[in-house]
Backbone as a ProteinNet text record, in pm:
[ID]
protein_1_A
[PRIMARY]
MSNPRITEVVKYDDGEQSLILYDQGTTVRTAGVLDVTLSGRVAEGRGKGQSARRDVLLALPQQLPTECLSSGLRGNNGQAQLVIQP
[TERTIARY]
7171.7	7310.4	7395.9	7324.9	7412.9	7526.7	7532.4	7671.3	7715.9	7729.5	7755.6	7878.2	7990.6	8109.7	8136.8	8162.8	8198	8354.7	8405.6	8526.2	8551.1	8642.7	8651.4	8813.9	8841.2	8997.5	9005.9	9063.3	9093.8	9229	9238.5	9343.7	9380.3	9496.1	9542.9	9621.5	9631.3	9696.3	9844.8	9900	10045.3	10079.9	9985.9	9986.1	9973.7	9969.8	9944.5	9790.5	9758.1	9604.8	9565.7	9450.8	9400.9	9289.1	9296.8	9187.9	9122.2	8987.6	8901.1	8788.8	8767.4	8684.5	8569	8439.8	8340.3	8277.8	8235.5	8173	8051.3	8022	7872.1	7806.7	7663.6	7601.6	7461.3	7403.2	7275.9	7215.3	7098.8	6999.3	6906.4	6865.9	6748.6	6692.9	6547	6469.9	6399.9	6419.8	6340.5	6300	6193.6	6132.8	6211.1	6191.9	6263.4	6400.4	6476	6611.4	6652.9	6749.1	6807.8	6942.4	6975.3	7068.7	7159.6	7251	7345.4	7474.3	7503.7	7641.2	7704.9	7821.3	7905.2	8027.8	8071.9	8171	8281.8	8403.7	8494.5	8630.2	8731.8	8870.9	8956	9068.4	9157.6	9245	9235.3	9294.8	9434.2	9473.3	9601.3	9632.2	9733.5	9767.5	9781.5	9791.8	9771.1	9658.7	9697	9590.5	9581.6	9655.3	9621.2	9622.2	9490.1	9449.1	9351.8	9329.6	9237.9	9106.8	9008.3	8857.2	8838.8	8717.7	8684.2	8519.3	8473.3	8320.3	8282.1	8175.4	8142.2	7992.5	7962.3	7802.7	7767	7653.9	7608.1	7451.4	7412.9	7272.6	7226.5	7140.9	7071	6923.8	6891.5	6747.7	6684.1	6589.6	6487	6485.1	6484.7	6489.9	6337.9	6356.1	6203.7	6144.6	6221.8	6180.9	6103.9	6023	5990.7	6100.1	6101.2	6223.8	6204	6097.6	6087.6	6175.3	6182.4	6246.1	6390.5	6458.3	6590.4	6598.5	6451	6435.1	6429.7	6413.5	6380.8	6497	6442.4	6537.9	6673	6632.5	6742	6721.6	6786.1	6782.4	6859	6805.7	6909.1	7005.6	6999.8	7105.6	7024.2	7111.5	7062.7	7154	7114.6	7193.7	7205.4	7315.4	7347.2	7481	7521.3	7657.6	7717.5	7823	7903.4	8043	8045.8	8181.3	8231.2	8371.4	8465.8	8527.4	8543.5	8596.8	8703.9	8830.1	8920.1	8966.6	8958.8	8989.2	9131.6	9223.9	9367.7	9378.4
8328.2	8279.4	8407.7	8482.8	8584.7	8627.3	8627.5	8685.7	8575.3	8467.8	8347.8	8362.9	8429.2	8428.7	8300.7	8200.6	8083.7	8038	7975.6	7914.4	7770.5	7706.3	7578	7520.8	7445	7393.8	7249.6	7246.1	7130.8	7072.6	6944.9	6876.5	6779.9	6792.1	6673.2	6559.1	6444.1	6332.1	6358.9	6439.3	6482.6	6581.4	6620.3	6697.2	6855.6	6889.8	7020.1	7050.7	7184.6	7212.9	7355.4	7366.1	7507.3	7569.8	7701	7749.2	7841.1	7788.2	7854.5	7935	8066.8	8177.1	8174.9	8152.1	8164.3	8281.9	8373.6	8485.5	8519.9	8417.2	8422.7	8283.8	8287.9	8149	8167.1	8046.8	8045.7	7923.9	7903.1	7800.3	7775.8	7666.9	7645.1	7507.2	7532.6	7389.9	7340.1	7219	7161.2	7030.2	6998.5	6844.1	6744.5	6834.3	6747.8	6750.4	6837.2	6846.6	6992.6	7013.2	7131.3	7157.1	7243.4	7269.2	7388.5	7381.6	7471.4	7502.7	7608.5	7648.7	7754.2	7729.9	7830.7	7881.4	8005.2	8058.7	8133.9	8115.4	8199.1	8155.1	8172.1	8148.2	8100.4	8045.4	7982.1	8118.3	8145.6	8249.4	8225.4	8069.8	8020.8	7893.4	7858	7718.2	7684.8	7565.1	7496.5	7553.9	7635.2	7712.5	7840.6	7886.7	8046	8121.7	8194	8290.8	8228	8098	8018.5	8045.5	8031.8	8028.8	7890.1	7890.8	7777.1	7758.2	7645.1	7640.9	7505.3	7510.1	7410.5	7385.1	7257.6	7222.1	7127.1	7154.8	7051	7014.7	6883.7	6843.8	6753.7	6815.7	6767	6717.5	6619	6590.1	6654.5	6702.9	6799.3	6710.2	6747.5	6696.5	6652.2	6521.4	6482.1	6524.2	6610.9	6666.7	6786	6862	6993.8	7105.7	7209.5	7307.1	7368	7358.6	7405.2	7308.7	7196.8	7086.6	7151.8	7229.4	7284.3	7379.5	7413.8	7497.9	7405.8	7286.5	7214	7093.5	6979.7	6871.5	6858.7	6940.6	6956.6	6862.2	6901.6	6828.6	6689.9	6582.6	6462.1	6433.5	6516.2	6481.3	6468	6477.7	6462.5	6422.8	6365	6278.6	6395.3	6361.7	6422.2	6411.3	6491.5	6471.6	6607.6	6618	6751.1	6740.9	6863.2	6837.3	6992.8	6966	7091.5	7112.7	7216.1	7232	7355.1	7348.8	7473.2	7469.2	7584.1	7614.1	7652.8	7582.6	7624.8	7763.1
16485	16437.8	16340.7	16329.8	16230.1	16295	16410.1	16487.6	16606.2	16579.9	16670.9	16781.4	16760	16832.2	16896.5	16832.1	16865.1	16828.8	16920.4	16897.8	16896.8	16827.7	16819.1	16800.2	16877.4	16892.2	16806	16697.9	16619.4	16641.8	16732.2	16734.6	16648.5	16585.4	16500	16555.8	16488.7	16531.9	16564	16486.8	16492.5	16610.9	16689.7	16806.9	16781.6	16660.4	16613.4	16629.4	16633.7	16662.8	16572.3	16558.2	16484.4	16581.5	16610.8	16664.3	16570.1	16553.1	16460.5	16527.7	16468.5	16530	16410.9	16466.5	16382.2	16407.5	16316.5	16339.2	16242.3	16173.7	16086.3	16102.1	16098.4	16095.2	16058.5	16009.8	15964.4	16012.8	16059	16099.7	16015.5	15957.4	15865.2	15933.9	15965.4	16025.4	15883.4	15843	15727.7	15773.6	15757.9	15763.1	15881.7	16001.4	16118.6	16108.8	16054.1	16030.1	16071	16164.6	16183.3	16117.6	16025.2	15939.7	15993.4	16066.6	16111.9	16021.8	15987.3	15910.6	15961	16017.3	16074.4	15975.4	15959.1	15889.2	15952	15928.9	16002.6	15958	16045	15967.1	16104	16044.8	16146.5	16183.8	16336.2	16408.7	16439.7	16472.1	16527.6	16500.8	16459.6	16447	16303.4	16277.4	16143.2	16068.5	15933.4	15864.1	15885.3	15967.4	16015.4	15895.9	15885	15818.9	15702.3	15694.1	15592	15643.3	15552.5	15599.1	15630.1	15724.6	15779.6	15774	15748.6	15767.4	15830.6	15924.6	15999.5	15954.8	15894.8	15852.9	15969.8	16031.4	16131.4	16096.7	16081.2	16058.1	16181.6	16237.5	16362.5	16353.7	16388.2	16409.1	16493.9	16493.4	16577.3	16725.2	16839.1	16943	16977.9	17029.8	17075.9	17179.6	17274.5	17383.1	17342.7	17447.9	17426.6	17469.8	17384.7	17411.6	17570.6	17624.7	17771.8	17858.2	17817.9	17919.2	17942.4	17870.6	17907.6	18037.4	18064.8	18205.2	18316.4	18299.5	18425.3	18418.5	18355.7	18371.9	18261.3	18171.6	18076.1	17942.5	17821.4	17702.6	17728.5	17710.6	17718.7	17610.3	17497.6	17390.7	17251.7	17138.6	17015.1	16943.4	16812	16707	16577.7	16504.1	16414.7	16352.6	16256.7	16180.8	16158.1	16154.6	16134.8	16032.3	15950.7	15862.7	15885.1	15895.2	15898	15763.7	15701.6	15575.6	15591.7	15610.3	15602.7	15474.9	15391.3	15268.7	15253.9	15160.1	15141.9	15091.1
[MASK]
++++++++++++++++++++++++++++++++++++++++++++++++++++++++++++++++++++++++++++++++++++++

């Protein structure tokens, strides 16, 4: 996750949007929880030029990781928060 190269499009209720480019990330696994933090910037749209951070907390899957090679992982639950700094 040190060089994720992930993009995200955030759509607002008023029809505007922001394109966020994440270029740094960390992953920490603790006590059955996976904590992912992505950092980047708003490249286009509302908030252009501002820094952005996405924090995601996921419960570790109950399936074996090798299941992604056959039947696939059926899903997971968690929470996420996006912060765009002014």
